Amino acid sequence: MKRVLFALAATVAVAGPAFADQALAQAKNCMACHAVDKKLVGPSYKDVANKYAGQKDAVDKLAVKIQKGGSGVWGPVPMPANTQVSDAEAKKLAAWVLTLK
């Protein structure tokens, strides 16, 4: 598990610009409800990154929320499950979101 997280962190660091995985977010329909810097249906990715900043398990927490959905954290509108997102994709998306502070 630590190797996977290290690999994800290294990939994000080498990827360059903050929008390196925005294409994956668009392909998985995340951008229908979220934007990088403004609230749409759900919170902005920058707000998510700030909320989870400094939490060691943030990638894992967010990956679970991406795949299984959730409610109550950001208000009354629930986030639906994204069953089309694989475990690896969810972790990649979560790691990307956390770089957007």
XYZ file of C-alpha atoms in Angstrom:
101
model
C 0.000 0.000 0.000
C 2.783 2.421 0.886
C 4.458 1.658 -2.439
C 1.253 2.497 -4.287
C 0.892 5.808 -2.459
C 4.554 6.612 -3.083
C 4.111 5.825 -6.767
C 1.028 8.039 -6.923
C 2.830 10.871 -5.167
C 5.806 10.524 -7.512
C 3.493 10.506 -10.529
C 1.744 13.658 -9.356
C 5.057 15.389 -8.652
C 6.415 14.547 -12.118
C 3.159 15.290 -13.920
C 3.780 19.019 -13.797
C 0.776 21.295 -14.046
C -2.106 21.038 -11.616
C -4.432 20.073 -14.456
C -2.506 16.879 -15.275
C -5.450 14.645 -14.272
C -8.305 16.945 -15.162
C -8.754 14.859 -18.302
C -9.456 11.783 -16.147
C -11.899 13.819 -14.035
C -13.682 14.891 -17.210
C -13.699 11.367 -18.633
C -15.298 10.027 -15.437
C -17.932 12.835 -15.394
C -16.577 14.374 -12.166
C -16.536 17.814 -13.779
C -20.316 17.697 -14.246
C -20.667 18.487 -10.522
C -17.234 19.836 -9.525
C -14.898 22.556 -10.789
C -11.321 23.281 -9.793
C -11.932 26.713 -8.302
C -15.675 27.252 -7.820
C -18.635 25.443 -6.291
C -21.017 23.836 -8.744
C -23.319 21.104 -7.445
C -20.480 19.912 -5.212
C -17.564 21.766 -3.648
C -14.626 23.041 -5.679
C -11.599 20.794 -5.777
C -9.572 23.567 -4.120
C -12.007 23.561 -1.183
C -11.726 19.778 -0.925
C -7.920 19.993 -0.989
C -7.947 22.603 1.780
C -10.370 20.606 3.932
C -8.235 17.454 3.759
C -4.814 19.155 3.827
C -2.394 17.533 6.229
C -4.467 14.380 6.735
C -2.253 11.351 6.185
C -5.139 9.190 5.000
C -6.720 11.839 2.752
C -6.058 9.999 -0.525
C -7.687 6.841 0.799
C -10.654 8.738 2.308
C -11.309 10.655 -0.889
C -10.868 7.583 -3.094
C -13.598 5.813 -1.113
C -15.890 8.851 -1.415
C -15.234 9.024 -5.160
C -16.250 5.404 -5.639
C -18.994 4.998 -3.025
C -20.373 8.526 -2.807
C -21.353 10.240 0.410
C -23.541 12.840 2.049
C -23.607 15.447 4.759
C -19.991 16.594 4.584
C -20.607 19.500 2.201
C -24.309 20.102 2.723
C -27.572 18.362 1.900
C -26.823 17.324 -1.704
C -25.433 13.765 -1.726
C -22.570 12.721 -3.981
C -23.607 9.642 -5.950
C -21.403 6.571 -6.186
C -19.082 6.454 -9.190
C -18.951 2.738 -9.860
C -17.252 3.253 -13.232
C -14.109 4.505 -11.438
C -11.552 1.811 -10.603
C -9.586 1.756 -7.339
C -6.454 3.007 -9.126
C -8.372 5.791 -10.898
C -10.038 6.875 -7.645
C -6.662 7.153 -5.926
C -5.198 9.010 -8.901
C -8.109 11.471 -8.865
C -7.873 11.920 -5.094
C -4.119 12.550 -5.250
C -4.671 15.116 -8.024
C -7.427 16.926 -6.112
C -5.150 17.217 -3.070
C -2.539 19.081 -5.161
C -5.022 21.870 -5.957
C -4.670 23.937 -2.779
